[in-house]
Coordinates of C-alpha atoms in Angstrom, one line a residue:
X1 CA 116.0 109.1 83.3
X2 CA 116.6 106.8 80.2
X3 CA 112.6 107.2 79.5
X4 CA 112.6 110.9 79.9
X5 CA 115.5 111.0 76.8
X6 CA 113.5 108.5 75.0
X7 CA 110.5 110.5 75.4
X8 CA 109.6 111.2 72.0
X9 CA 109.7 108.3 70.9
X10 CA 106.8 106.2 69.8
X11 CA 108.1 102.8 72.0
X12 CA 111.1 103.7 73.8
X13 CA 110.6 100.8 76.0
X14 CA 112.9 98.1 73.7
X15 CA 115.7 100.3 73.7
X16 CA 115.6 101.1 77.6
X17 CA 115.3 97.6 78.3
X18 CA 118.4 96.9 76.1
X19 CA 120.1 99.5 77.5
X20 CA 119.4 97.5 81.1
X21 CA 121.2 94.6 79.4
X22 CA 123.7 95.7 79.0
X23 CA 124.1 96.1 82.7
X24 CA 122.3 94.0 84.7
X25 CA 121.0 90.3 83.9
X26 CA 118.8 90.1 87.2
X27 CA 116.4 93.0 88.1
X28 CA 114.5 92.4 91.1
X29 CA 111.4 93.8 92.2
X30 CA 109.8 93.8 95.5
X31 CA 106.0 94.3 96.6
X32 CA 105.6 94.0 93.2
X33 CA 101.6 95.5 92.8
X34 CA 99.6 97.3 90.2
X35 CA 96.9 99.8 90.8
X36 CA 95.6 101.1 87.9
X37 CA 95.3 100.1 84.0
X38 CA 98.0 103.1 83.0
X39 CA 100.6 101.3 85.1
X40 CA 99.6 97.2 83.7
X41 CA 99.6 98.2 80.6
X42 CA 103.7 99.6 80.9
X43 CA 104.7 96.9 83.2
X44 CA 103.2 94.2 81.2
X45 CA 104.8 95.5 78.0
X46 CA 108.2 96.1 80.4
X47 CA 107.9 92.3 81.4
X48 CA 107.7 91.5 78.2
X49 CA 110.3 92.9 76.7
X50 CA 113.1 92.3 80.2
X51 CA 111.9 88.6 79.1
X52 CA 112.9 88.7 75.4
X53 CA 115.7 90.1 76.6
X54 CA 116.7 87.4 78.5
X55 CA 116.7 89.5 81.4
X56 CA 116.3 87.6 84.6
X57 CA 113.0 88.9 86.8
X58 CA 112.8 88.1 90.4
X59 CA 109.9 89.4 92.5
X60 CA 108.2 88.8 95.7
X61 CA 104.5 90.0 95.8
X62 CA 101.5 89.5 98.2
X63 CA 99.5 87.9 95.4
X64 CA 100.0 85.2 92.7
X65 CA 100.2 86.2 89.1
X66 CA 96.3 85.4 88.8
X67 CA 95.3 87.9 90.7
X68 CA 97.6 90.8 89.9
X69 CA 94.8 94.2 89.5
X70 CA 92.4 91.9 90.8
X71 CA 88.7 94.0 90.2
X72 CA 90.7 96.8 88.7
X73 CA 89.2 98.7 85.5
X74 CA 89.8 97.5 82.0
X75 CA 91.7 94.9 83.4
X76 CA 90.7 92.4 80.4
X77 CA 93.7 94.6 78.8
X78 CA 96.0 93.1 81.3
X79 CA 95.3 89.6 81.3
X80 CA 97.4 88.7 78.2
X81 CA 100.6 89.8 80.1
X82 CA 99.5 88.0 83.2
X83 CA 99.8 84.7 81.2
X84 CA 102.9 86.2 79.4
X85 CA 104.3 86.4 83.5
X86 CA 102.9 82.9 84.1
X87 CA 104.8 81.5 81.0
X88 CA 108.1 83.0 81.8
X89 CA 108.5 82.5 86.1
X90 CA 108.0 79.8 88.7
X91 CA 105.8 81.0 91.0
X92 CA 106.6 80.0 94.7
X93 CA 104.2 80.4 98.0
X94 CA 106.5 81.7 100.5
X95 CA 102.8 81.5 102.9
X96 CA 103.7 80.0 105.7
X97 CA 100.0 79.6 107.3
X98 CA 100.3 81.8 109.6
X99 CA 100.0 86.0 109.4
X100 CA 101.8 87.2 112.2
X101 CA 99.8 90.9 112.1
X102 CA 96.3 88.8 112.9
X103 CA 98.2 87.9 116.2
X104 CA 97.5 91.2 117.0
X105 CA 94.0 91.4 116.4
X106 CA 93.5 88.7 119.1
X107 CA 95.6 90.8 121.8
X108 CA 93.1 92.8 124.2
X109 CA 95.8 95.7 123.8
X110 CA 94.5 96.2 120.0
X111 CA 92.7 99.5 119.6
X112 CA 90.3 99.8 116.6
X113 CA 87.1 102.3 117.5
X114 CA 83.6 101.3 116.1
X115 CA 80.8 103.7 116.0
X116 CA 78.3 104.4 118.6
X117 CA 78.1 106.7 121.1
X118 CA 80.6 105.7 123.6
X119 CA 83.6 104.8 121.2
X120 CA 82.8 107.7 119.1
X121 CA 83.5 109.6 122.0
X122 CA 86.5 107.6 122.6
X123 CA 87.7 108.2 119.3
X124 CA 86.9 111.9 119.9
X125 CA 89.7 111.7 123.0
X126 CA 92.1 110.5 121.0
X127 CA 91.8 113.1 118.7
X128 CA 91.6 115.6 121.1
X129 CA 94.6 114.4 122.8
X130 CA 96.5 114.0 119.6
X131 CA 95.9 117.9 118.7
X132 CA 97.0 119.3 121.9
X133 CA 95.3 122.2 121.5
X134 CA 95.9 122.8 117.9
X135 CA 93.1 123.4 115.6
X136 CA 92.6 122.3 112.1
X137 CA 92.5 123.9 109.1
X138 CA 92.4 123.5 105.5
X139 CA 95.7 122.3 103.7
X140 CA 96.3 122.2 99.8
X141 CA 98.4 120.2 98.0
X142 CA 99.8 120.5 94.6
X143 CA 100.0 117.0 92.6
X144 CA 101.3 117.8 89.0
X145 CA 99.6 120.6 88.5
X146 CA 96.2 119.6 90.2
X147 CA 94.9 120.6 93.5
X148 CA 94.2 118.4 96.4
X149 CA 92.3 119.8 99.3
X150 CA 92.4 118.4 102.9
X151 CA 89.8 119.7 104.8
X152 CA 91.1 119.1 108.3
X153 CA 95.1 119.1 108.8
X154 CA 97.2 120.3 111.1
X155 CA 100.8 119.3 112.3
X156 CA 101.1 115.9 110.1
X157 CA 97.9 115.0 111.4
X158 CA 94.8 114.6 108.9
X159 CA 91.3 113.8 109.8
X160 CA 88.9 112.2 106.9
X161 CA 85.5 111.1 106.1
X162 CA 85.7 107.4 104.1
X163 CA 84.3 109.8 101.5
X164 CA 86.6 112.4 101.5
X165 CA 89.5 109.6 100.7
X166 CA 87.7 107.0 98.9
X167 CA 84.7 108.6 96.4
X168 CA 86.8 110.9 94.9
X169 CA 89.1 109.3 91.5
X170 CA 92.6 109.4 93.8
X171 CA 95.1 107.1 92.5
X172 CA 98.4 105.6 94.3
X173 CA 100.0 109.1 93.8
X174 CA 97.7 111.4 95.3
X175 CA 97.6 109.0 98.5
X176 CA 101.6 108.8 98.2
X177 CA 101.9 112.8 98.3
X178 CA 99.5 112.7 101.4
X179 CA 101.3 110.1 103.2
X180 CA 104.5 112.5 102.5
X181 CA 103.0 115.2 104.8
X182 CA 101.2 113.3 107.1
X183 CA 101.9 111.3 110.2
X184 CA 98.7 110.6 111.8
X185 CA 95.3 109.4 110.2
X186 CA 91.6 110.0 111.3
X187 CA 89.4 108.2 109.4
X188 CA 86.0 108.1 110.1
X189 CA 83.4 106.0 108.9
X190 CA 84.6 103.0 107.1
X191 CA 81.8 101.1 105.2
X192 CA 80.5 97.7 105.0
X193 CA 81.9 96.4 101.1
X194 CA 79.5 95.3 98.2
X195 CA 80.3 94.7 94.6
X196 CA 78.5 98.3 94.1
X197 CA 81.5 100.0 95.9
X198 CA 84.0 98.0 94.4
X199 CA 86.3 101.1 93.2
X200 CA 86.1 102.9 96.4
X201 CA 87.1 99.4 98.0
X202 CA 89.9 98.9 95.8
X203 CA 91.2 103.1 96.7
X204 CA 91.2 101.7 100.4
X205 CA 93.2 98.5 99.6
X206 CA 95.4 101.1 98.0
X207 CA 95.2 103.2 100.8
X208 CA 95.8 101.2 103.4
X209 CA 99.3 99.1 101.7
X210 CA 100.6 103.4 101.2
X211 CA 100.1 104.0 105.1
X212 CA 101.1 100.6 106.2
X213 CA 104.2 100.2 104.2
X214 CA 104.8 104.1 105.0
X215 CA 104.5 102.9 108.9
X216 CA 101.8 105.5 109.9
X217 CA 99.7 105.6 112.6
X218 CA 96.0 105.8 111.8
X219 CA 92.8 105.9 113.8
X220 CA 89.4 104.9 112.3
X221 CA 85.8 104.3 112.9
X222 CA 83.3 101.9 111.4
X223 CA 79.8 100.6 112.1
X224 CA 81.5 97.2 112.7
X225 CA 84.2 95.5 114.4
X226 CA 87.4 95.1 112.2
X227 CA 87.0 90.9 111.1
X228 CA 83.5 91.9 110.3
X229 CA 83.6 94.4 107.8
X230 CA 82.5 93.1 104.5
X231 CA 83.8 92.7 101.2
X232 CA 82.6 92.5 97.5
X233 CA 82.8 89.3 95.7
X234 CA 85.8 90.0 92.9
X235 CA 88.2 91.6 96.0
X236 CA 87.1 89.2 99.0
X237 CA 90.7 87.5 98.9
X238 CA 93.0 90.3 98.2
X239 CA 91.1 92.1 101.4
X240 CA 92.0 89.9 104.0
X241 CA 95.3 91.1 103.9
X242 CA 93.8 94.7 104.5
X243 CA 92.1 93.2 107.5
X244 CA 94.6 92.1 108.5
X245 CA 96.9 95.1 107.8
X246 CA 94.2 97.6 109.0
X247 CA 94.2 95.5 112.7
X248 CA 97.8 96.0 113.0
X249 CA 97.9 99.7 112.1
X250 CA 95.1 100.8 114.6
X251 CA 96.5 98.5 117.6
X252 CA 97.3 100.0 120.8
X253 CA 101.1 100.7 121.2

């Protein structure tokens, strides 16, 4: 609200921030994350100004300051605020060796489908089952004045190619508005990772946190077990937690 009256203004951002001062001398932030260049380049100038400020930032996060927009685009841009961040916080690992979701992975319970014949038609059943008769058809959602087309939707349930969700240019919002109407995701078709598919890894990292943290049930295929699928270089860490995540989400319950 205080940046919607600020609006026209050419950088409203020192006078919101002193209006938070006035306030509150802690603001805390959790799952603190960045996915695109639009949203570093605001929170590093926010940060920047809450620690001029004197305003006291506290935030937990699932990766160190070093690594914030890790393999995201332009993200040279961003690198200044990351040291601004390191300058002005202690950083503490919280890690404590162990992530409790990769317990699942072990458990003969877990369900995650790979692709060939027989779990394709496993993965069929499900979806079959899941349906209950219903039939898909084509749902359209309206994202700020752009169109978002699901080809195959029904009753909070939404089937997908990789391609469908992952080629096209959808950002954190787009996914967010999907998750809103959806309960249950198919995906089919999950690729091996290279540096070449870099973007369309970092849309499923993105992905993936959205339905996890939204606590969705998904379904997926790929040509390879789970701890198998690969990764590119720049995004190798960061995806071990999607691993990880993705292994929880498609566990039998």
């Amino acid at each position: 609200n205080k940046l919607h009256k600020l609006k026209n203004e050419s950088n409203p951002l020192p006078k919101i921030v002193k209006t938070f001062k006035k306030d509150f001398d802690i603001i805390f932030f959790d799952e603190f994350q960045i996915t695109n260049i639009a949203d570093a380049m605001i929170l590093g100038k926010l940060l920047e100004q809450f620690f001029s400020n004197n305003i006291f930032i506290i935030t937990t996060s699932n990766v160190k300051p070093d690594d914030l927009y890790l393999g995201g685009l332009q993200r040279d841009q961003f690198l200044p605020y990351i040291e601004n961040i390191k300058d002005n916080t202690l950083v503490y690992s919280l890690n404590s060796g162990k992530d409790y979701r990769e317990l699942y992975l072990n458990k003969q319970n877990r369900f995650f489908i790979v692709k060939d014949p027989q779990t394709k038609k496993n993965f069929n059943q499900v979806l079959f089952t899941v349906l209950s008769g219903k039939q898909f058809a084509t749902k359209e959602i309206e994202i700020k004045g752009r169109k978002l087309i699901i080809d195959n939707y029904v009753s909070g349930v939404a089937k997908f190619d990789f391609k469908d969700l992952c080629f096209q240019t959808y950002g954190s919002e787009d996914y967010i508005e999907i998750c809103k109407i959806t309960k249950i995701f198919f995906i089919e078709n999950i690729p091996n990772f290279t540096d070449e598919l870099i973007n369309e890894q970092y849309r499923f990292i993105n992905l993936i946190d959205i339905i996890y943290d939204n606590q969705l049930s998904l379904v997926a295929t790929a040509s390879v077990p789970i701890n198998q699928i690969t990764s590119s270089v720049k995004l190798a860490k960061v995806f071990q937690r999607t691993l990880s995540r993705l292994g929880e989400l498609t566990r039998s319950n």
